[in-house]
PDB file of N, CA and C in Angstrom:
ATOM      1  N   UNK A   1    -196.960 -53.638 -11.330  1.00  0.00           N
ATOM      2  CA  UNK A   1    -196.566 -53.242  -9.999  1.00  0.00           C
ATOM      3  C   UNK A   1    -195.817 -51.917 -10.094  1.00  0.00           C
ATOM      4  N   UNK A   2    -196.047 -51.265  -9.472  1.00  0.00           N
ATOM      5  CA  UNK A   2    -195.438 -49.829  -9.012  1.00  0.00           C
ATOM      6  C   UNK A   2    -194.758 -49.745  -7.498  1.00  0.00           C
ATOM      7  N   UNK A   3    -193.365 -49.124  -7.170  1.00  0.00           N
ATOM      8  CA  UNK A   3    -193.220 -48.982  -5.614  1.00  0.00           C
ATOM      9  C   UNK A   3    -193.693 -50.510  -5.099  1.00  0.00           C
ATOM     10  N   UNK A   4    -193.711 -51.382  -5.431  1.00  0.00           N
ATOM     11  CA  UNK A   4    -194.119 -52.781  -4.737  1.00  0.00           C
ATOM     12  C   UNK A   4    -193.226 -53.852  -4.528  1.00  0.00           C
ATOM     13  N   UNK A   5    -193.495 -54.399  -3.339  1.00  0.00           N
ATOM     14  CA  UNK A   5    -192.751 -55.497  -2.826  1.00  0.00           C
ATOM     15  C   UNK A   5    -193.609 -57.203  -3.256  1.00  0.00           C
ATOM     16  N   UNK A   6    -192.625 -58.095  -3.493  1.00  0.00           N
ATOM     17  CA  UNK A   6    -193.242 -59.167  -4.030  1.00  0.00           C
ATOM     18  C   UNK A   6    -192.789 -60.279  -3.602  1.00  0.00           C
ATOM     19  N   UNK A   7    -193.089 -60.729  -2.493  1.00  0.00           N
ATOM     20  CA  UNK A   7    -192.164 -62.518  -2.104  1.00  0.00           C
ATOM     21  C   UNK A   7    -193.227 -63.181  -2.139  1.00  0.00           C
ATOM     22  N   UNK A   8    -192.791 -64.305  -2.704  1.00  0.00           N
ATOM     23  CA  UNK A   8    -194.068 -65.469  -3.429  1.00  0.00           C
ATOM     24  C   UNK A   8    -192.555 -66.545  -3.154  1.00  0.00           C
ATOM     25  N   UNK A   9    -193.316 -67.949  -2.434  1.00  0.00           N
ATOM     26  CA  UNK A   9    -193.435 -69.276  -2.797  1.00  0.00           C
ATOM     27  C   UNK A   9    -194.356 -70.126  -3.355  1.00  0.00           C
ATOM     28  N   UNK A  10    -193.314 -71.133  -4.275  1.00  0.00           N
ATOM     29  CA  UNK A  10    -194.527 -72.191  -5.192  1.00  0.00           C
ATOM     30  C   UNK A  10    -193.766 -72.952  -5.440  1.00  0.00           C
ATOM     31  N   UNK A  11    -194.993 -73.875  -5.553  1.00  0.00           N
ATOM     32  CA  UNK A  11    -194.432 -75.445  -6.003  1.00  0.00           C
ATOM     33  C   UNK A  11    -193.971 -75.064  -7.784  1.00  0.00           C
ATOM     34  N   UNK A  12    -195.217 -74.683  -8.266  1.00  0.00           N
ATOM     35  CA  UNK A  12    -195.055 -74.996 -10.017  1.00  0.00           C
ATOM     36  C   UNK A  12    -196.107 -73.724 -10.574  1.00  0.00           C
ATOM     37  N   UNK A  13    -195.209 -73.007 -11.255  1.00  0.00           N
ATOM     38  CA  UNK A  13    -195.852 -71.973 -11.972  1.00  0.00           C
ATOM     39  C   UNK A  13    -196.062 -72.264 -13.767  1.00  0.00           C
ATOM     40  N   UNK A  14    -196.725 -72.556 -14.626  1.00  0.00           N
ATOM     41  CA  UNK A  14    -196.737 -72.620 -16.012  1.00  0.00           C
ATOM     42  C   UNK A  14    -196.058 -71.372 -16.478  1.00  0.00           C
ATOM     43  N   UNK A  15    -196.663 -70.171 -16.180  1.00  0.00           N
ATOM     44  CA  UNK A  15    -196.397 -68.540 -17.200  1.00  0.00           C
ATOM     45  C   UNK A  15    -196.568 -68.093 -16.112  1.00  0.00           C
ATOM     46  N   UNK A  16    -195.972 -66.917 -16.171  1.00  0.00           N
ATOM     47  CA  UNK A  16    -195.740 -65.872 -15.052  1.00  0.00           C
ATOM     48  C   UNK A  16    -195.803 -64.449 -15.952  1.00  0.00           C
ATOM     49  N   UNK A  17    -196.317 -63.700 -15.868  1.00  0.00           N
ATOM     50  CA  UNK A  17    -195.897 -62.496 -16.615  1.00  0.00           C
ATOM     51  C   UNK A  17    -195.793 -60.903 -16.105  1.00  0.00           C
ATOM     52  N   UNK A  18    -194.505 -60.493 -16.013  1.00  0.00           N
ATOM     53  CA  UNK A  18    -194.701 -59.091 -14.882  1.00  0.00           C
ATOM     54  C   UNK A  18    -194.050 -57.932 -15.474  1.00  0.00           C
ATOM     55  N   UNK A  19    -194.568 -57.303 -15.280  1.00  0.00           N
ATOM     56  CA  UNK A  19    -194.707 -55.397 -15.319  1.00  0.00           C
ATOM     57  C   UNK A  19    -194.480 -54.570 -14.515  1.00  0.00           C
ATOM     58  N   UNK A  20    -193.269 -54.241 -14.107  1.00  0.00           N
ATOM     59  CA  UNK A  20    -193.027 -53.823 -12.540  1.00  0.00           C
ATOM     60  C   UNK A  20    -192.155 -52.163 -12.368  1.00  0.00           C
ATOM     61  N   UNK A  21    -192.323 -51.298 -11.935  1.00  0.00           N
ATOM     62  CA  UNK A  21    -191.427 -50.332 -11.617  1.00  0.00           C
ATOM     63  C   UNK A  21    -191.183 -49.579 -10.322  1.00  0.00           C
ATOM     64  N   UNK A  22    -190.042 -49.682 -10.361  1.00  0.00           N
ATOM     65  CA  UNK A  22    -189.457 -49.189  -9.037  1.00  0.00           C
ATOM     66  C   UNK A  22    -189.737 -50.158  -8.135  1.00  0.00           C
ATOM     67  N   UNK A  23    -189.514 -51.752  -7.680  1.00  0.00           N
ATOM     68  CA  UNK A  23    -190.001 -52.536  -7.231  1.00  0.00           C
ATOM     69  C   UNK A  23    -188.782 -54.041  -7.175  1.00  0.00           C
ATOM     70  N   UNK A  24    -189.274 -54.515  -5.932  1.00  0.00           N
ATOM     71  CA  UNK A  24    -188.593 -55.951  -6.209  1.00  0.00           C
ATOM     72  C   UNK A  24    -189.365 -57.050  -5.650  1.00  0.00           C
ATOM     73  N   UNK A  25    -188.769 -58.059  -6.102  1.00  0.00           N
ATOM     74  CA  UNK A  25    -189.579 -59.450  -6.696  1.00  0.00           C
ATOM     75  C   UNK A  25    -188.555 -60.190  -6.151  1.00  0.00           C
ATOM     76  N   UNK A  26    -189.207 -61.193  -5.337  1.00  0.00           N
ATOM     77  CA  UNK A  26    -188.403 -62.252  -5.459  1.00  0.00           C
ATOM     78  C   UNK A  26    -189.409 -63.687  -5.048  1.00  0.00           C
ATOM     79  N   UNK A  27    -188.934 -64.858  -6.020  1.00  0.00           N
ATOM     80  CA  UNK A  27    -189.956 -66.091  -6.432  1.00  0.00           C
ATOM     81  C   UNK A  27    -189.395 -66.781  -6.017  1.00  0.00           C
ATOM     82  N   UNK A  28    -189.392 -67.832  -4.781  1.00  0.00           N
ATOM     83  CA  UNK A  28    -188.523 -69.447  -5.277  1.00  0.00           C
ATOM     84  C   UNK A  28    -189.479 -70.422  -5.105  1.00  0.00           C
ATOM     85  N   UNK A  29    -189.141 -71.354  -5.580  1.00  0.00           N
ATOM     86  CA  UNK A  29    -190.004 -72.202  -5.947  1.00  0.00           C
ATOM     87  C   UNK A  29    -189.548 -73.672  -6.457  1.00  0.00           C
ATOM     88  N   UNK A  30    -190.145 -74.608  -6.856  1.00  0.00           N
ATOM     89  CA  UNK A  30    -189.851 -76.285  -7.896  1.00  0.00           C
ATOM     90  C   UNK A  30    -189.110 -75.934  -9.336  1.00  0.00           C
ATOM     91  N   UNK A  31    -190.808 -74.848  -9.550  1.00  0.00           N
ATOM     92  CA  UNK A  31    -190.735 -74.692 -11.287  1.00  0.00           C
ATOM     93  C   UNK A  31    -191.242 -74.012 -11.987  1.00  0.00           C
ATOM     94  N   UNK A  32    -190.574 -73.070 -13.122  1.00  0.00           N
ATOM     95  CA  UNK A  32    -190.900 -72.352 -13.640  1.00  0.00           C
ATOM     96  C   UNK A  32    -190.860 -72.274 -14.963  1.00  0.00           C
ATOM     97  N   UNK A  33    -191.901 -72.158 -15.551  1.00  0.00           N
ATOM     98  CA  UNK A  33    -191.226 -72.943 -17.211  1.00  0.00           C
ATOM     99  C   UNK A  33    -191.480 -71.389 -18.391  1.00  0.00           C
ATOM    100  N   UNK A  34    -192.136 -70.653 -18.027  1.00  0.00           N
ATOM    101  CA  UNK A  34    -192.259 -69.391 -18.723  1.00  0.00           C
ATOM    102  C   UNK A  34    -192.251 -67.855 -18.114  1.00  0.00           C
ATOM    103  N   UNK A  35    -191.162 -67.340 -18.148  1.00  0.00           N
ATOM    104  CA  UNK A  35    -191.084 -66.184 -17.122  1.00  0.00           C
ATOM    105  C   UNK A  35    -191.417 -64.861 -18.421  1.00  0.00           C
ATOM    106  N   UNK A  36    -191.881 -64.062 -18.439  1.00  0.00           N
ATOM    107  CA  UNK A  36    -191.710 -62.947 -19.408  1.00  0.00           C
ATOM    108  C   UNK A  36    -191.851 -61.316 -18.625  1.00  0.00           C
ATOM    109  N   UNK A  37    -191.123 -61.010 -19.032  1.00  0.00           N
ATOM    110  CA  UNK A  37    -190.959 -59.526 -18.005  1.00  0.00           C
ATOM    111  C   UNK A  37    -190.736 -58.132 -18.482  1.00  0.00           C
ATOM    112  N   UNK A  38    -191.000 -57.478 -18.004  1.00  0.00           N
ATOM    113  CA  UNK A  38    -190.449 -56.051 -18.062  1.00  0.00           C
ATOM    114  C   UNK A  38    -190.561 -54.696 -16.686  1.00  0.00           C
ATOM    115  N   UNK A  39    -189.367 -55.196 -16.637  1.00  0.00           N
ATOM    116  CA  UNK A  39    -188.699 -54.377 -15.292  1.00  0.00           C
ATOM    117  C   UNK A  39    -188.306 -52.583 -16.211  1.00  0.00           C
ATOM    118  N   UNK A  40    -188.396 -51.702 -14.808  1.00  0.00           N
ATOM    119  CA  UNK A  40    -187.849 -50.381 -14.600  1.00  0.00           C
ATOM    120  C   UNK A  40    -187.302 -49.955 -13.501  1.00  0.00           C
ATOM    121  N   UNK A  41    -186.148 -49.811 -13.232  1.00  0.00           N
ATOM    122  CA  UNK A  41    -185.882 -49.734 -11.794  1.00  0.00           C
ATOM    123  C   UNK A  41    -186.272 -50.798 -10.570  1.00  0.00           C
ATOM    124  N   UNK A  42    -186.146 -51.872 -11.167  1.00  0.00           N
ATOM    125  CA  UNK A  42    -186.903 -53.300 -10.592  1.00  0.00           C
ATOM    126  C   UNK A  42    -185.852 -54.208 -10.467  1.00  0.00           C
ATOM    127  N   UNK A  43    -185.666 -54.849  -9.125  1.00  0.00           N
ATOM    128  CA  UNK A  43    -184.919 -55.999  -8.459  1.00  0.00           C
ATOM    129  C   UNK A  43    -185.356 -57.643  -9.077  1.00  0.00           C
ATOM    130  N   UNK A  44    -185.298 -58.102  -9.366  1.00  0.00           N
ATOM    131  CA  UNK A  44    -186.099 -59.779  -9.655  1.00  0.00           C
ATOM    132  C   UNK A  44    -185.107 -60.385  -9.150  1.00  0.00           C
ATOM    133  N   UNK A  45    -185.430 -61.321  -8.400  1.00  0.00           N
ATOM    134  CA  UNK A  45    -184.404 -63.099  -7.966  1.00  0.00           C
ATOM    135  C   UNK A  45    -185.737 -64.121  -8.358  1.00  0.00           C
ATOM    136  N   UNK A  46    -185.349 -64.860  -8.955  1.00  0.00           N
ATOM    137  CA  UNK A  46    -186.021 -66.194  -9.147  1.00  0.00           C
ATOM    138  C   UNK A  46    -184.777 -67.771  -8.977  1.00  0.00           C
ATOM    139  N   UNK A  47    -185.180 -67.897  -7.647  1.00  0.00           N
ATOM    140  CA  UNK A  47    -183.814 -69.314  -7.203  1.00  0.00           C
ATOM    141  C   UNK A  47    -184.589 -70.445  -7.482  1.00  0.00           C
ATOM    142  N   UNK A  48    -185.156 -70.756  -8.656  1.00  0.00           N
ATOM    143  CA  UNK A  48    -185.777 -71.863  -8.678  1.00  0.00           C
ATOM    144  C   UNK A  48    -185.183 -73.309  -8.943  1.00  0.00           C
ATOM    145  N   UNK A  49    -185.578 -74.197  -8.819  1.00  0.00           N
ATOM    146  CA  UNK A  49    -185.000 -75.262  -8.307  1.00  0.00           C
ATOM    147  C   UNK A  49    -184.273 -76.477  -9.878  1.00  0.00           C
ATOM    148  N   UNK A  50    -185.267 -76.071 -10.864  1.00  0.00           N
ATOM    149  CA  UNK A  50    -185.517 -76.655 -12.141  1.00  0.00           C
ATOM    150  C   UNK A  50    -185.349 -75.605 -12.970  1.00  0.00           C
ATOM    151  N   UNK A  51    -184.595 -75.287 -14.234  1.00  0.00           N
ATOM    152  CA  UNK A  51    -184.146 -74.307 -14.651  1.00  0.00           C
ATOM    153  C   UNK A  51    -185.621 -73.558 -15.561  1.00  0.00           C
ATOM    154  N   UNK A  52    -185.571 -72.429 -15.823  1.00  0.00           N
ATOM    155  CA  UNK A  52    -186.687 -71.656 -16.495  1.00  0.00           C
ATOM    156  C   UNK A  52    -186.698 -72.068 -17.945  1.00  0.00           C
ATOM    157  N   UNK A  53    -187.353 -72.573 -18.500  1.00  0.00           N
ATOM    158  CA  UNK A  53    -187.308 -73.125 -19.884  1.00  0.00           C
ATOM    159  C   UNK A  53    -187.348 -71.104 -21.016  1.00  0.00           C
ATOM    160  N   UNK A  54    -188.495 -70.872 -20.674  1.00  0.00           N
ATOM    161  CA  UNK A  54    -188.220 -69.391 -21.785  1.00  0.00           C
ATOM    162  C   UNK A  54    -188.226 -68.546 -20.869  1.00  0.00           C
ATOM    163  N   UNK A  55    -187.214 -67.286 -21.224  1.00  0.00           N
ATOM    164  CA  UNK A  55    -187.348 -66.034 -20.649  1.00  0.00           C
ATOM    165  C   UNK A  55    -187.312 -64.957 -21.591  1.00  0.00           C
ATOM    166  N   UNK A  56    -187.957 -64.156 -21.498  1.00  0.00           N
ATOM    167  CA  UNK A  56    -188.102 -63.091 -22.065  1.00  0.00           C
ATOM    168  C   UNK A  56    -188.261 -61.249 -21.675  1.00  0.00           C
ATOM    169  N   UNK A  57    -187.767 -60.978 -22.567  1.00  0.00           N
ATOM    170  CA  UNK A  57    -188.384 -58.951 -21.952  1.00  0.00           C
ATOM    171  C   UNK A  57    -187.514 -58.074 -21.986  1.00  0.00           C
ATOM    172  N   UNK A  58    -187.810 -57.208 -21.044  1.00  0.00           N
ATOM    173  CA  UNK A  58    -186.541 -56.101 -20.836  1.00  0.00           C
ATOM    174  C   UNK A  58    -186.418 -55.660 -19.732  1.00  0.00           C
ATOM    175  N   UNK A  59    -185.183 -54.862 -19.357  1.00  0.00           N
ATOM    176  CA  UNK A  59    -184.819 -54.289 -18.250  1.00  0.00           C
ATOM    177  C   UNK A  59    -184.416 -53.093 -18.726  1.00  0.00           C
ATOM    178  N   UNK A  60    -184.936 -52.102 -17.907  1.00  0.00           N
ATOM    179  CA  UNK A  60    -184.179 -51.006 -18.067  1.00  0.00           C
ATOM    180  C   UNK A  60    -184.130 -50.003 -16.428  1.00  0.00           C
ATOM    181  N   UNK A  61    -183.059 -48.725 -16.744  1.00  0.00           N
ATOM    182  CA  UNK A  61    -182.908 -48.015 -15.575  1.00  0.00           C
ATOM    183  C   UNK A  61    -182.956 -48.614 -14.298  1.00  0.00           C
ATOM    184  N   UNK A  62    -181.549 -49.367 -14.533  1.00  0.00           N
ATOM    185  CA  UNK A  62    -180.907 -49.905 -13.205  1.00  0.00           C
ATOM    186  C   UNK A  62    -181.181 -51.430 -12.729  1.00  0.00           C
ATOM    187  N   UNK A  63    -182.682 -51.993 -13.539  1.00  0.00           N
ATOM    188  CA  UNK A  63    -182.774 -52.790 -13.311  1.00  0.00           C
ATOM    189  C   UNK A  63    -181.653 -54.342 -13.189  1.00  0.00           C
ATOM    190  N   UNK A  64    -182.210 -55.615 -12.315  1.00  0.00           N
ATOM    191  CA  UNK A  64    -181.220 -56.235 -11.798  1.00  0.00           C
ATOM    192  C   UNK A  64    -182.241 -57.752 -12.045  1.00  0.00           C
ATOM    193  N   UNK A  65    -181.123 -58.870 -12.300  1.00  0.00           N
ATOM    194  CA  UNK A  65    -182.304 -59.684 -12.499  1.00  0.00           C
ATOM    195  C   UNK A  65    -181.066 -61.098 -12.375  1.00  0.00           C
ATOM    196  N   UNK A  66    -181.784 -61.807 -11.308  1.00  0.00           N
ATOM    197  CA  UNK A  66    -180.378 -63.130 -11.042  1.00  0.00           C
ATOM    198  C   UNK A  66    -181.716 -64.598 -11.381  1.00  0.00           C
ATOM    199  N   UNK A  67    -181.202 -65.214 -11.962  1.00  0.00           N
ATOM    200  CA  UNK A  67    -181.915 -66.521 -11.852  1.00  0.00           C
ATOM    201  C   UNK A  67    -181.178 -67.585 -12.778  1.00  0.00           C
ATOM    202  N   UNK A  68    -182.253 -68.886 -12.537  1.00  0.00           N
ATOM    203  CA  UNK A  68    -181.223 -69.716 -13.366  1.00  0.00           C
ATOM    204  C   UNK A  68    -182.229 -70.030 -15.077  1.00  0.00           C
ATOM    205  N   UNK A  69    -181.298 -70.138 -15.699  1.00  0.00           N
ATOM    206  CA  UNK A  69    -182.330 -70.414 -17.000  1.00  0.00           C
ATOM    207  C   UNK A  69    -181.871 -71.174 -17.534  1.00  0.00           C
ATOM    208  N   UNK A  70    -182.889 -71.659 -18.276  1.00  0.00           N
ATOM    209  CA  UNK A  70    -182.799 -73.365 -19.348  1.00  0.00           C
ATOM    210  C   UNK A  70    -182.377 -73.100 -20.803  1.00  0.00           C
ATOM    211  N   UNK A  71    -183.835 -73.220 -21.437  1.00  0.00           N
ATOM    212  CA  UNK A  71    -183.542 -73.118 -23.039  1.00  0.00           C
ATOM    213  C   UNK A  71    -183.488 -71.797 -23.511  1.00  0.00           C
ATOM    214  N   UNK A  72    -184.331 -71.392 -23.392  1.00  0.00           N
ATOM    215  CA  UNK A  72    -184.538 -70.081 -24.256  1.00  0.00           C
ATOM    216  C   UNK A  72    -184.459 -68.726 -23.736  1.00  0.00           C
ATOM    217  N   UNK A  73    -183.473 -67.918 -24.276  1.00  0.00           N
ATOM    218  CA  UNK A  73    -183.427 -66.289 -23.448  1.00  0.00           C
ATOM    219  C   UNK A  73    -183.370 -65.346 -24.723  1.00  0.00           C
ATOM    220  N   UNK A  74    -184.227 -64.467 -24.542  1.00  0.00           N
ATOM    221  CA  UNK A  74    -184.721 -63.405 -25.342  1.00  0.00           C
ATOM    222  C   UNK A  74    -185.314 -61.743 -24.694  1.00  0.00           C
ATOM    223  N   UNK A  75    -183.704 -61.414 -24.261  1.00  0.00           N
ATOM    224  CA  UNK A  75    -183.781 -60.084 -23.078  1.00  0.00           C
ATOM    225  C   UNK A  75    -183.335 -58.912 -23.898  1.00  0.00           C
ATOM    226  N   UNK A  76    -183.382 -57.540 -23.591  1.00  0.00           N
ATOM    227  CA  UNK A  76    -182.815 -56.760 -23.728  1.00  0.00           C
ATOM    228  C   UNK A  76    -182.857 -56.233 -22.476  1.00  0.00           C
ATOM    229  N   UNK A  77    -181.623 -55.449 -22.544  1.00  0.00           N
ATOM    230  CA  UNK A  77    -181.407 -54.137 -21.480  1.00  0.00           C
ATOM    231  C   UNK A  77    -180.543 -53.384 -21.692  1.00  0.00           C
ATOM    232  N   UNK A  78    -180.273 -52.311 -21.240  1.00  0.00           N
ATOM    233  CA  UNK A  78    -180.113 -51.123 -21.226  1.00  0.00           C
ATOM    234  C   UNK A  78    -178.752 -51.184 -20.466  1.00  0.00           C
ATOM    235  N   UNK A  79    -177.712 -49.915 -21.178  1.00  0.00           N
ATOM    236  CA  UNK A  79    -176.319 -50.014 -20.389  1.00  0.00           C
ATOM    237  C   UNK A  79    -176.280 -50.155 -18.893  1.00  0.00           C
ATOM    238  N   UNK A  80    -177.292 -49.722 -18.297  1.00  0.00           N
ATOM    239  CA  UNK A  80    -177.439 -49.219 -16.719  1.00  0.00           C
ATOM    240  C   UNK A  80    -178.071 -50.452 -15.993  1.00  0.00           C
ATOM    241  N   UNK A  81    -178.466 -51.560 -16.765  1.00  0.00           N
ATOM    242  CA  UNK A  81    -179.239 -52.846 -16.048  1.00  0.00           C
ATOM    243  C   UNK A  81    -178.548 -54.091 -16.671  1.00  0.00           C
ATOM    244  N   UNK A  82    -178.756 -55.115 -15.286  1.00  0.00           N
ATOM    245  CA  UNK A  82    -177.538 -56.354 -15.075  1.00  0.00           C
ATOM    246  C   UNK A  82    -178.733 -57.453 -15.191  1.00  0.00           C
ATOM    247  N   UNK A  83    -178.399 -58.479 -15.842  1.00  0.00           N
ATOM    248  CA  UNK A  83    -178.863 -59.708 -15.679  1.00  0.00           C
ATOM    249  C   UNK A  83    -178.374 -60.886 -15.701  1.00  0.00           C
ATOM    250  N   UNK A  84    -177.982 -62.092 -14.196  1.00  0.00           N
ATOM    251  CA  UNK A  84    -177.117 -62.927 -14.137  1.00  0.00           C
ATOM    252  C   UNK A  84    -178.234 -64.506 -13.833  1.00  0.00           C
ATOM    253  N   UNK A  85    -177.195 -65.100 -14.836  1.00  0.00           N
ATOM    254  CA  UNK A  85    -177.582 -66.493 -14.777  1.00  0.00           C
ATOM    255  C   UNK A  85    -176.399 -67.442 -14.082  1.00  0.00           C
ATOM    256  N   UNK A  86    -177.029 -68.455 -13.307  1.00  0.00           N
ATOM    257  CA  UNK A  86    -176.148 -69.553 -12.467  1.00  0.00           C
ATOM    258  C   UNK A  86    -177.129 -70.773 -12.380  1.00  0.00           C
ATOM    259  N   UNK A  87    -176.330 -72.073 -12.332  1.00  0.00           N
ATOM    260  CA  UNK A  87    -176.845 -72.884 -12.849  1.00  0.00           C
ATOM    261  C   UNK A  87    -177.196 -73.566 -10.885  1.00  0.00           C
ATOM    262  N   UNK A  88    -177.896 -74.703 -10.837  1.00  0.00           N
ATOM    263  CA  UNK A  88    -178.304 -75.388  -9.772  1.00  0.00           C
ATOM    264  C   UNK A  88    -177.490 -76.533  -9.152  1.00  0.00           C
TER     265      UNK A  88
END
C-alpha cells in the first residue's frame, strides 16, 4: 500500500501480511494469530479481541502501531517510530 487508507472487519484472520507507506490501517476483529509487517510513515491499530499470537517486522519514519499481543514479538524500529501494546 502506498498513500492508502485501510478499515477492515473480521471474524478470524490466520496470516495477515502488510507493506505499507505513508498510510493507515486499522483491523478489528475476533482473531488474529499472525500479523507480520512493515510500515513507513504508516498508522496501524489492530483492537482485536483475542491477543495476536506472532508479530513481526519493522517500523520506520514516524511510524505508529497500537495493538494487543500474545506470544511472540519480533519488531524493530527506528528512533522516530512508536509501538504500544495493551492487554483486553
Amino acid at each position: 500500500m502506498n498513500k492508502a487508507q485501510l478499515n477492515s472487519n473480521f471474524k478470524k484472520i490466520t496470516s495477515i501480511s502488510i507493506l505499507a507507506k505513508e498510510s493507515e490501517i486499522y483491523f478489528e476483529g475476533e482473531s488474529l494469530t499472525k500479523l507480520l509487517i512493515q510500515l513507513d510513515k504508516t498508522k496501524l491499530y489492530v483492537p482485536v479481541k483475542k491477543r495476536i499470537s506472532i508479530l513481526s517486522g519493522t517500523l520506520k519514519n514516524n511510524s505508529n502501531c497500537l495493538l494487543t499481543i500474545g506470544n511472540s514479538v519480533n519488531l524493530d524500529a527506528d528512533k522516530t517510530s512508536v509501538y504500544q501494546f495493551y492487554n483486553n
